[in-house]
JSON list of C-alpha atoms in Angstrom, two decimals:
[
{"chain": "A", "resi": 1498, "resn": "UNK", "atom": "CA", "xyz": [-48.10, -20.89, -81.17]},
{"chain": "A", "resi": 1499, "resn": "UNK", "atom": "CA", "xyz": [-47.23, -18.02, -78.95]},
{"chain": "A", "resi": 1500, "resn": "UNK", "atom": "CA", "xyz": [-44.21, -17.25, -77.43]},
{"chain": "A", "resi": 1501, "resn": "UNK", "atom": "CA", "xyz": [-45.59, -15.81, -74.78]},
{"chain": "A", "resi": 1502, "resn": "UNK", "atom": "CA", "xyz": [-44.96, -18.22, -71.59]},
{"chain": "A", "resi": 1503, "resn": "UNK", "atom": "CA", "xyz": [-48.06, -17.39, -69.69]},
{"chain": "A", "resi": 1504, "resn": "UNK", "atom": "CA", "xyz": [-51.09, -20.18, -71.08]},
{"chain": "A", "resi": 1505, "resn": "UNK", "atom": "CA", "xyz": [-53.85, -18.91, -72.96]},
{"chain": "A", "resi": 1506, "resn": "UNK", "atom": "CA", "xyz": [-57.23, -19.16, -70.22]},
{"chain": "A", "resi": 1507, "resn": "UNK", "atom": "CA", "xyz": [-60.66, -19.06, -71.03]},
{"chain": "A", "resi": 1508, "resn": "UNK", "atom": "CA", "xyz": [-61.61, -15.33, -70.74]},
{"chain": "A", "resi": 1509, "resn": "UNK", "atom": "CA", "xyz": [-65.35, -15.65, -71.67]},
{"chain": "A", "resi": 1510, "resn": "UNK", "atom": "CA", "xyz": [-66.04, -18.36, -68.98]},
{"chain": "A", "resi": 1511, "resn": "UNK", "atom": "CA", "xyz": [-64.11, -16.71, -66.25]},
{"chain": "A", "resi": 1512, "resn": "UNK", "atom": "CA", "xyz": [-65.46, -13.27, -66.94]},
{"chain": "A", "resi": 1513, "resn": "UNK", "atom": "CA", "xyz": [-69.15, -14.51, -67.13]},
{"chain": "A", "resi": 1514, "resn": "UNK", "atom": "CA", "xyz": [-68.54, -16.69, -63.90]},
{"chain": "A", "resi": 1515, "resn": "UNK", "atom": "CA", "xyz": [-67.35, -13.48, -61.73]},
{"chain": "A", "resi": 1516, "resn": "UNK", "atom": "CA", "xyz": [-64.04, -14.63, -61.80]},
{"chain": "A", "resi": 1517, "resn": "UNK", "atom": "CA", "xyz": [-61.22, -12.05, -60.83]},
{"chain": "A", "resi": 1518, "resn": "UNK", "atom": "CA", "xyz": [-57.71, -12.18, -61.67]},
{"chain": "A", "resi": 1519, "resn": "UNK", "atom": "CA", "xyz": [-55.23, -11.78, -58.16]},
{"chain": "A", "resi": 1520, "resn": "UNK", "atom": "CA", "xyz": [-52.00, -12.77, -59.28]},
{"chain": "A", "resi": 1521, "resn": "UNK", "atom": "CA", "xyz": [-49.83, -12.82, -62.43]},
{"chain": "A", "resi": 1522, "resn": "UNK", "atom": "CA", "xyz": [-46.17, -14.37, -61.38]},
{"chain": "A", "resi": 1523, "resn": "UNK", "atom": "CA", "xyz": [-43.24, -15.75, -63.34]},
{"chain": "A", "resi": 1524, "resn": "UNK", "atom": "CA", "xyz": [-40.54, -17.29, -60.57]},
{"chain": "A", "resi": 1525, "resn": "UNK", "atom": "CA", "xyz": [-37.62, -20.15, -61.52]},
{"chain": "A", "resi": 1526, "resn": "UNK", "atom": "CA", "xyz": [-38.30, -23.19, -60.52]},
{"chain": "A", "resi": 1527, "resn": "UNK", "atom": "CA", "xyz": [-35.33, -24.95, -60.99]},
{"chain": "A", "resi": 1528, "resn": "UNK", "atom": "CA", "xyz": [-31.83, -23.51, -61.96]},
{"chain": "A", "resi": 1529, "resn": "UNK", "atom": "CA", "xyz": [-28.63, -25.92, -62.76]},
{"chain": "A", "resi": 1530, "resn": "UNK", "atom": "CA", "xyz": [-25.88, -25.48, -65.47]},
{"chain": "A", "resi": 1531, "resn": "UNK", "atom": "CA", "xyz": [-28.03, -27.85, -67.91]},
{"chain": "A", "resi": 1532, "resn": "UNK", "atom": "CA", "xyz": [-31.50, -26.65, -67.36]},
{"chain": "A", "resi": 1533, "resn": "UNK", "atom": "CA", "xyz": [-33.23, -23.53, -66.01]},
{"chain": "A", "resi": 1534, "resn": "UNK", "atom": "CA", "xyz": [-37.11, -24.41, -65.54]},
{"chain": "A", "resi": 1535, "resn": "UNK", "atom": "CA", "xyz": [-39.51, -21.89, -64.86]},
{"chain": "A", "resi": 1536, "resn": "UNK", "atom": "CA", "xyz": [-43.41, -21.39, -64.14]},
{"chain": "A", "resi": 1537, "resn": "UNK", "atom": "CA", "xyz": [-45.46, -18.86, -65.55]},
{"chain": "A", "resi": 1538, "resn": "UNK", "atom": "CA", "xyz": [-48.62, -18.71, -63.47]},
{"chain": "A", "resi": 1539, "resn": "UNK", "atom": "CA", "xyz": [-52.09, -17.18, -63.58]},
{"chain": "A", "resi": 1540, "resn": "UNK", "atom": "CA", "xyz": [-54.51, -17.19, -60.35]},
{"chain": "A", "resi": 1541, "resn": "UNK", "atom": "CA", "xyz": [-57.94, -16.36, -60.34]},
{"chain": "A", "resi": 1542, "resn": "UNK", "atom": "CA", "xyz": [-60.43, -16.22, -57.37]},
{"chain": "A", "resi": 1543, "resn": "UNK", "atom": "CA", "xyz": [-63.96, -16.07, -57.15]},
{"chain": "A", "resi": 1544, "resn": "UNK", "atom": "CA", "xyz": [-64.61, -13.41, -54.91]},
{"chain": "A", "resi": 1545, "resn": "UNK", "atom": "CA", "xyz": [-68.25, -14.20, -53.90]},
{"chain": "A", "resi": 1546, "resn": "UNK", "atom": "CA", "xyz": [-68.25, -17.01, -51.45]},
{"chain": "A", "resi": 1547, "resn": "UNK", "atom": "CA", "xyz": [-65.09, -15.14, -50.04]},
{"chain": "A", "resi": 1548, "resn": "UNK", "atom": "CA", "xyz": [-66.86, -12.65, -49.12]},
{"chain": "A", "resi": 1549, "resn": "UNK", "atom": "CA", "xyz": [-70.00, -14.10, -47.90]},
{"chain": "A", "resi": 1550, "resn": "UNK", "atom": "CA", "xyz": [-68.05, -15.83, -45.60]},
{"chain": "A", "resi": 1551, "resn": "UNK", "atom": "CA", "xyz": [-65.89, -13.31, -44.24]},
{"chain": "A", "resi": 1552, "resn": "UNK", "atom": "CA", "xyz": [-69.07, -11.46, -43.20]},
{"chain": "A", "resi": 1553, "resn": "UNK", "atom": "CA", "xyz": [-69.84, -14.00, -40.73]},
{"chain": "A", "resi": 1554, "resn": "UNK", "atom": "CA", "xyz": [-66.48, -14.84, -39.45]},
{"chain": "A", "resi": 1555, "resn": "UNK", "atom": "CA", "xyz": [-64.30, -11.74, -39.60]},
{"chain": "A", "resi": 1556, "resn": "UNK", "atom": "CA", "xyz": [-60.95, -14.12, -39.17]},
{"chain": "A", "resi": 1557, "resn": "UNK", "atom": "CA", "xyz": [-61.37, -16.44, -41.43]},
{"chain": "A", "resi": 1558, "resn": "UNK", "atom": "CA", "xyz": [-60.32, -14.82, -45.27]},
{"chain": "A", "resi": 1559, "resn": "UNK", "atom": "CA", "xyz": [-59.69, -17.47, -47.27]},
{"chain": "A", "resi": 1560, "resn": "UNK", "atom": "CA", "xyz": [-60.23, -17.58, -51.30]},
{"chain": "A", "resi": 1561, "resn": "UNK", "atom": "CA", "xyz": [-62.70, -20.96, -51.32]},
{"chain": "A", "resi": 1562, "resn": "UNK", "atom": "CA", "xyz": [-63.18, -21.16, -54.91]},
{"chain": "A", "resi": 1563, "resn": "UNK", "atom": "CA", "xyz": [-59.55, -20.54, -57.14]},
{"chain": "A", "resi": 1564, "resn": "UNK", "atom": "CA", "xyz": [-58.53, -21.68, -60.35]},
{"chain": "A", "resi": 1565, "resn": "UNK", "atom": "CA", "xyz": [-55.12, -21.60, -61.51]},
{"chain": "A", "resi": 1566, "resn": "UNK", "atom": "CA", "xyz": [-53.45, -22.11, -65.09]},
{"chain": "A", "resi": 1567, "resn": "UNK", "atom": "CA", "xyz": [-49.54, -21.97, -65.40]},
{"chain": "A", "resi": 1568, "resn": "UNK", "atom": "CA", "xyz": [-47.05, -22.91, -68.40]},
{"chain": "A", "resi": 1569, "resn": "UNK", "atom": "CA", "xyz": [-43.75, -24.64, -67.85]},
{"chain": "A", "resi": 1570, "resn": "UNK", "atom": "CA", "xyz": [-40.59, -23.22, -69.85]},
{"chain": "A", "resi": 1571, "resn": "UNK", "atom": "CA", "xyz": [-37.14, -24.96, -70.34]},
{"chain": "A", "resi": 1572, "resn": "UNK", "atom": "CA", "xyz": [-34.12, -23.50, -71.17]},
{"chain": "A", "resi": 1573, "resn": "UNK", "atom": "CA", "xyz": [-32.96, -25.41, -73.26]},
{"chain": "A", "resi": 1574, "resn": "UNK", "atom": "CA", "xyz": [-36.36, -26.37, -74.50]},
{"chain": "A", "resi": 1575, "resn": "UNK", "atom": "CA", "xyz": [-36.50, -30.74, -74.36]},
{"chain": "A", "resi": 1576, "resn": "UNK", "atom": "CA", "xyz": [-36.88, -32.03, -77.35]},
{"chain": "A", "resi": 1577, "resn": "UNK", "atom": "CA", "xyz": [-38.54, -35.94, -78.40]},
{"chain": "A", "resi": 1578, "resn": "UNK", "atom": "CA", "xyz": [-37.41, -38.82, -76.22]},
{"chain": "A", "resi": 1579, "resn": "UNK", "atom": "CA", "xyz": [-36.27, -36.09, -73.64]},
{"chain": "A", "resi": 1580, "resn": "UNK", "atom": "CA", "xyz": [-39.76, -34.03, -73.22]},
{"chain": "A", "resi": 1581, "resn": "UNK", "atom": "CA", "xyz": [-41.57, -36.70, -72.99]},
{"chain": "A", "resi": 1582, "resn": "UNK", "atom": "CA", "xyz": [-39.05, -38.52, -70.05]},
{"chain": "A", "resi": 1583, "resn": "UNK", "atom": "CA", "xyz": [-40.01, -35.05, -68.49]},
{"chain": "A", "resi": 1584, "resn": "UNK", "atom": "CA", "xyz": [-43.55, -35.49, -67.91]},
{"chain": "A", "resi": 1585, "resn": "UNK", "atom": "CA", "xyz": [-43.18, -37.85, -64.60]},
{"chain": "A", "resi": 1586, "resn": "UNK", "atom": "CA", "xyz": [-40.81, -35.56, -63.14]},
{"chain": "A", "resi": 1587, "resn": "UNK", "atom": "CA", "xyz": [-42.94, -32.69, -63.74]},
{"chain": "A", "resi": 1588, "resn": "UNK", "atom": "CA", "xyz": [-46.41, -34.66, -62.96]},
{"chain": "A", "resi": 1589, "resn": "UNK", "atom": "CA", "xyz": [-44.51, -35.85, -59.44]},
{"chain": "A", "resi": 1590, "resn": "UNK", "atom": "CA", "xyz": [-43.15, -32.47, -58.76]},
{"chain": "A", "resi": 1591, "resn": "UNK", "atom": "CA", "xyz": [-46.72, -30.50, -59.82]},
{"chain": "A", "resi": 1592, "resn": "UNK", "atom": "CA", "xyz": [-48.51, -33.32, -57.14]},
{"chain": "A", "resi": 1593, "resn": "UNK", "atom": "CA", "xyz": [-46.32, -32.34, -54.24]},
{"chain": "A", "resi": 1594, "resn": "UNK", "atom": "CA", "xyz": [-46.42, -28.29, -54.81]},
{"chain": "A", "resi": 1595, "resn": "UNK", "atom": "CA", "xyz": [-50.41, -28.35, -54.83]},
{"chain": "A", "resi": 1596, "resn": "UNK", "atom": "CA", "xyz": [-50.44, -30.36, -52.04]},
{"chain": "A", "resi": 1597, "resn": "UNK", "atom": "CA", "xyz": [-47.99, -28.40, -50.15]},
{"chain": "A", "resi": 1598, "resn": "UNK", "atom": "CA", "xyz": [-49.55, -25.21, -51.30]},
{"chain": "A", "resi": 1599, "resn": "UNK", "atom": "CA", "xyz": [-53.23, -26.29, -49.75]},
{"chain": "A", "resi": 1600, "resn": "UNK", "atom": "CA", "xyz": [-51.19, -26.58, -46.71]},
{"chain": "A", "resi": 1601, "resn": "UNK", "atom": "CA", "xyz": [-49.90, -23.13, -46.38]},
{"chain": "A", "resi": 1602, "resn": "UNK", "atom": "CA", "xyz": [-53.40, -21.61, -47.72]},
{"chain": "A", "resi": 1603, "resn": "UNK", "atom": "CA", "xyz": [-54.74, -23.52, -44.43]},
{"chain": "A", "resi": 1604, "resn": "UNK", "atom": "CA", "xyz": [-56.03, -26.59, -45.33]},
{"chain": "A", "resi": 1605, "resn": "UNK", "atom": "CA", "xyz": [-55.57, -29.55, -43.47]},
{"chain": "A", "resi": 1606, "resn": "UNK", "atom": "CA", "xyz": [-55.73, -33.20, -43.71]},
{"chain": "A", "resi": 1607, "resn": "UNK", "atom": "CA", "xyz": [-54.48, -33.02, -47.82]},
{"chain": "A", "resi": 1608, "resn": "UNK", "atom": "CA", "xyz": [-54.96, -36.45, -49.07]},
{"chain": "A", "resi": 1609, "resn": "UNK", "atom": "CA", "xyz": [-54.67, -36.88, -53.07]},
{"chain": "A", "resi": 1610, "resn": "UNK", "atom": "CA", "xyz": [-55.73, -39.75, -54.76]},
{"chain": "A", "resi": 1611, "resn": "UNK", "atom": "CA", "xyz": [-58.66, -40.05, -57.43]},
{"chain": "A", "resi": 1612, "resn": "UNK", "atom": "CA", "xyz": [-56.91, -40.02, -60.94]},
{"chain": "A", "resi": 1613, "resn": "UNK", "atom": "CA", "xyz": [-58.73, -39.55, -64.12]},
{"chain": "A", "resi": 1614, "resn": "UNK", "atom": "CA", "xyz": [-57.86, -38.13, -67.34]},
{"chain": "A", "resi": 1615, "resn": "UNK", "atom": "CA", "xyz": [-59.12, -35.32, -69.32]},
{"chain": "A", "resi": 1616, "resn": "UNK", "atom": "CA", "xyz": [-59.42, -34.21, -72.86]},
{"chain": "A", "resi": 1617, "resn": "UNK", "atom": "CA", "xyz": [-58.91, -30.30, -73.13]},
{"chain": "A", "resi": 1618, "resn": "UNK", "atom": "CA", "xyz": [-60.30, -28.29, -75.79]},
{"chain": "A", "resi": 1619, "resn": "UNK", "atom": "CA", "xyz": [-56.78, -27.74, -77.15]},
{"chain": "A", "resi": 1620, "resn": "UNK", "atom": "CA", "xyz": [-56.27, -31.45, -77.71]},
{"chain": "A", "resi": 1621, "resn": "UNK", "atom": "CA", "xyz": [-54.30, -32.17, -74.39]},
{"chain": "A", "resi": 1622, "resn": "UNK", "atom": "CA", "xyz": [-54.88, -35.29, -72.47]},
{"chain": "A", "resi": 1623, "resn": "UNK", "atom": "CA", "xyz": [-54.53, -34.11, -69.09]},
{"chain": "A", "resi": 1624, "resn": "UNK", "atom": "CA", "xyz": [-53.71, -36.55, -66.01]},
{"chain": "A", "resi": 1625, "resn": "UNK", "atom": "CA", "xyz": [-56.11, -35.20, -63.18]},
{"chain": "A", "resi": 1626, "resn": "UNK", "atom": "CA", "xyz": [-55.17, -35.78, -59.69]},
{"chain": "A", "resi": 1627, "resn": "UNK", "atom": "CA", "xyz": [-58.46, -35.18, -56.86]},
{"chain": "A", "resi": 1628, "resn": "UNK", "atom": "CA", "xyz": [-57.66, -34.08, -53.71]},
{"chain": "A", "resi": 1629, "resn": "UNK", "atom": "CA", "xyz": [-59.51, -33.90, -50.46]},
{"chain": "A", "resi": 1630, "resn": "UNK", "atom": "CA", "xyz": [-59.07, -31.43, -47.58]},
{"chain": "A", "resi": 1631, "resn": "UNK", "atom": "CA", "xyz": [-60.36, -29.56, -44.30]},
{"chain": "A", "resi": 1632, "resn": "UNK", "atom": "CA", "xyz": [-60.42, -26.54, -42.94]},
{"chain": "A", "resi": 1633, "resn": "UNK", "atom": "CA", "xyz": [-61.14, -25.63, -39.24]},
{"chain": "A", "resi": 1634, "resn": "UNK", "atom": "CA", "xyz": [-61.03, -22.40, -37.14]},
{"chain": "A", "resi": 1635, "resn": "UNK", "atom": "CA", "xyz": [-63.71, -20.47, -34.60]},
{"chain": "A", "resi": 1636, "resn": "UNK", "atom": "CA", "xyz": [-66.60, -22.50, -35.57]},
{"chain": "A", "resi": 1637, "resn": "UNK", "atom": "CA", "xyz": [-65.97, -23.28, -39.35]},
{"chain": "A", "resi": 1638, "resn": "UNK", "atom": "CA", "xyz": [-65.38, -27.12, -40.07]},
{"chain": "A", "resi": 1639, "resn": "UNK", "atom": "CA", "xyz": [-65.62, -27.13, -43.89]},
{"chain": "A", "resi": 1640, "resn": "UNK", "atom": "CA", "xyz": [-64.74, -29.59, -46.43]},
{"chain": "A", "resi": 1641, "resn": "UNK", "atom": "CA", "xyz": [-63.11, -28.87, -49.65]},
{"chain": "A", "resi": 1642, "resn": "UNK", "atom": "CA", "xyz": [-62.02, -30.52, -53.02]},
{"chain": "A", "resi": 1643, "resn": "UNK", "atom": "CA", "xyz": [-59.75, -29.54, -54.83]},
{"chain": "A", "resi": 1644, "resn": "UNK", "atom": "CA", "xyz": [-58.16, -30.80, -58.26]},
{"chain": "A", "resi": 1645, "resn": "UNK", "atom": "CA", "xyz": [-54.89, -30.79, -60.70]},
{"chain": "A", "resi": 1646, "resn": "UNK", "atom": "CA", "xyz": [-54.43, -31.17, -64.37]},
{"chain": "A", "resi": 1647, "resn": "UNK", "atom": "CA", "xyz": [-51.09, -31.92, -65.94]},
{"chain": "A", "resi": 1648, "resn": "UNK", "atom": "CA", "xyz": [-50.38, -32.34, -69.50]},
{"chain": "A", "resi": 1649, "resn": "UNK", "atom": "CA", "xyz": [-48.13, -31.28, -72.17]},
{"chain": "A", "resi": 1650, "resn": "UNK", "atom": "CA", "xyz": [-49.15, -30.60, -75.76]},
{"chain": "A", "resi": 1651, "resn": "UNK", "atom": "CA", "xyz": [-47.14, -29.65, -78.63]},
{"chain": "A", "resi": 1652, "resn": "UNK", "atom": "CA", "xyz": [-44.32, -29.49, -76.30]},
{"chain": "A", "resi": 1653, "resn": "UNK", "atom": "CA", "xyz": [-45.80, -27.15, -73.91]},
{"chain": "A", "resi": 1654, "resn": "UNK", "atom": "CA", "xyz": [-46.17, -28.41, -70.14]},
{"chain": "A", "resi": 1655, "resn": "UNK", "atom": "CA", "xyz": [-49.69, -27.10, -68.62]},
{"chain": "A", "resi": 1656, "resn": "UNK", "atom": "CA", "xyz": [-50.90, -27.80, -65.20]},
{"chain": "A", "resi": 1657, "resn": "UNK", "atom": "CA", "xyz": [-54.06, -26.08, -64.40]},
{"chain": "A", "resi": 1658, "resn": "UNK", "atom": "CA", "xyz": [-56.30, -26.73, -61.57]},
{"chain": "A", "resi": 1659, "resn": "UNK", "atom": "CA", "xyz": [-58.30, -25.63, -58.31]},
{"chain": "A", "resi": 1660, "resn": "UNK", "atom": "CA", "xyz": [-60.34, -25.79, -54.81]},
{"chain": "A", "resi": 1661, "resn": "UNK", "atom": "CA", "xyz": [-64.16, -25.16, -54.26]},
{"chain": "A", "resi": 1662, "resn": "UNK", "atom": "CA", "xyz": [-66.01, -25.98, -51.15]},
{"chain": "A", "resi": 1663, "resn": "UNK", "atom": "CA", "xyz": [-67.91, -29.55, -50.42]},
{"chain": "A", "resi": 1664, "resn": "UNK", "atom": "CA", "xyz": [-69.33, -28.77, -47.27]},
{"chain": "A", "resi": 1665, "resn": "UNK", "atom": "CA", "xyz": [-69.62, -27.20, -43.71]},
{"chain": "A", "resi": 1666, "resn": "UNK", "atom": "CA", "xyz": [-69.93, -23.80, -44.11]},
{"chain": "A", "resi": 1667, "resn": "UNK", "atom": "CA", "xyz": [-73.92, -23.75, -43.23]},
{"chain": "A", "resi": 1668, "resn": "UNK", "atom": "CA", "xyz": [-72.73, -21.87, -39.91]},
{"chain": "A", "resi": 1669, "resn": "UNK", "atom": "CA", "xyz": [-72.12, -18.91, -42.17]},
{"chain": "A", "resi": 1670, "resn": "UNK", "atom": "CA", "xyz": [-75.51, -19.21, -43.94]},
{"chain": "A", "resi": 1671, "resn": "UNK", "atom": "CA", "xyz": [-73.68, -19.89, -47.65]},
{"chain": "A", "resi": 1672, "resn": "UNK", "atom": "CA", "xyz": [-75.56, -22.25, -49.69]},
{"chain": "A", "resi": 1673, "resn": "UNK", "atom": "CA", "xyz": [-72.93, -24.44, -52.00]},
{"chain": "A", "resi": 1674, "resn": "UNK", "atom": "CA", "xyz": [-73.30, -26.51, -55.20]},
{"chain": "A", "resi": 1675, "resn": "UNK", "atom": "CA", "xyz": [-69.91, -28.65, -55.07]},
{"chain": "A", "resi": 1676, "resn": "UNK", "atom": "CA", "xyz": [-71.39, -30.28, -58.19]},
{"chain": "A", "resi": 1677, "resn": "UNK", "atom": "CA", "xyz": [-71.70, -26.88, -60.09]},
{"chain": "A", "resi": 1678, "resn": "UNK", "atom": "CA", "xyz": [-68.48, -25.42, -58.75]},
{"chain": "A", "resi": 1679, "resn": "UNK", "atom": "CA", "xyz": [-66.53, -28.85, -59.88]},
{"chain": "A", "resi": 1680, "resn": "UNK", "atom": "CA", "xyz": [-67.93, -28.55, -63.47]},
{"chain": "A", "resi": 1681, "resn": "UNK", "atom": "CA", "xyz": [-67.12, -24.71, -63.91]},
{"chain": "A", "resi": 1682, "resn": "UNK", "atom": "CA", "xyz": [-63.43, -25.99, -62.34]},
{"chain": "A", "resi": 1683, "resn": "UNK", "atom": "CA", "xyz": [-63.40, -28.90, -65.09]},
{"chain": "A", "resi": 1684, "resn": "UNK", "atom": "CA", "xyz": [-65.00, -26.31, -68.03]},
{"chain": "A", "resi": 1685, "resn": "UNK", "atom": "CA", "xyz": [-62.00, -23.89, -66.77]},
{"chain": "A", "resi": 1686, "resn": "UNK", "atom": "CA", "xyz": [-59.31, -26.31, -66.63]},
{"chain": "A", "resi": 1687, "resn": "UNK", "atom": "CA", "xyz": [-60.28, -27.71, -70.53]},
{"chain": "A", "resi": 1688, "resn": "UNK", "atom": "CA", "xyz": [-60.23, -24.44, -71.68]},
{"chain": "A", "resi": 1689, "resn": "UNK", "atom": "CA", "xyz": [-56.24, -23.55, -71.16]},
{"chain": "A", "resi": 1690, "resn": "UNK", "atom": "CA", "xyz": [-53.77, -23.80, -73.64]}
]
């Protein structure tokens, strides 16, 4: 494995899906004398719908389709019974940060729920929390879903996820495919290590 904290993405799918890179951040997460956790984190947007919807409404600039992928280092790095005692803190923690996070992009009305699992192409199981939201300004009432992947594999924690659009933005003449958009979010997601 790498030593590099940042997780490896799936280039070829987010190049060939028009897929742009906006943010490359490393911040500490948590700092006390017998742990120093931090988050290495990748953002991508898909600039498209953005656009095409910023055309109609001039205040509303909101990335509707992102993807994220970010890997979790510990200083000292866990080890057996203690990484794996770390994965309900972290899953807990990772729920509440997305949720909070829709909430300053905008969104409104976060409500989590849906769990499933997923196999990644690495080998992961990842625990896959659905979420449900709104947005609403000038005449835009839109619906969005949005989801988060949490695993850890080989002693690496990865949480990976995004938001795509469900519905309500006919008013700016954008045609959506919330099916499409949540497999290329699922293909994406899979494809981190």
């Amino acid at each position: 494995m790498s030593d590099d904290p940042f997780p490896d993405v799936p280039a070829d799918r987010l190049s060939t899906g028009g897929w742009t890179r906006v943010e490359r951040t490393s911040e500490t997460l948590l700092s006390i004398p017998a742990l120093r956790v931090e988050g290495h984190t990748l953002l991508y947007e898909q600039p498209d719908l953005r656009e095409a919807v910023r055309t109609v409404f001039e205040r509303v600039d909101l990335p509707w389709r992102f993807f994220f992928a970010a890997g979790l280092s510990f200083t000292p790095a866990p080890t057996g019974f203690g990484r794996s005692s770390l994965f309900p803190v972290v899953l807990a923690a990772a729920r509440r940060e997305f949720a909070s996070d829709l909430r300053e992009r905008g969104f409104e009305a976060v409500e989590g729920g849906r769990t499933r699992r997923l196999h990644t192409d690495g080998g992961g199981r990842a625990r896959l929390t659905g979420y449900d939201a709104r947005f609403e300004a000038d005449t835009i009432d839109a619906d969005v879903a949005a989801w988060l992947a949490v695993w850890d594999r080989e002693g690496r924690f990865r949480l990976a996820g995004g938001v795509y659009p469900t519905g309500g933005l006919d008013s700016a003449g954008v045609a959506l495919d919330p099916e499409r958009y949540r497999e290329e979010l699922f293909a994406l997601i899979r494809g981190v290590r």
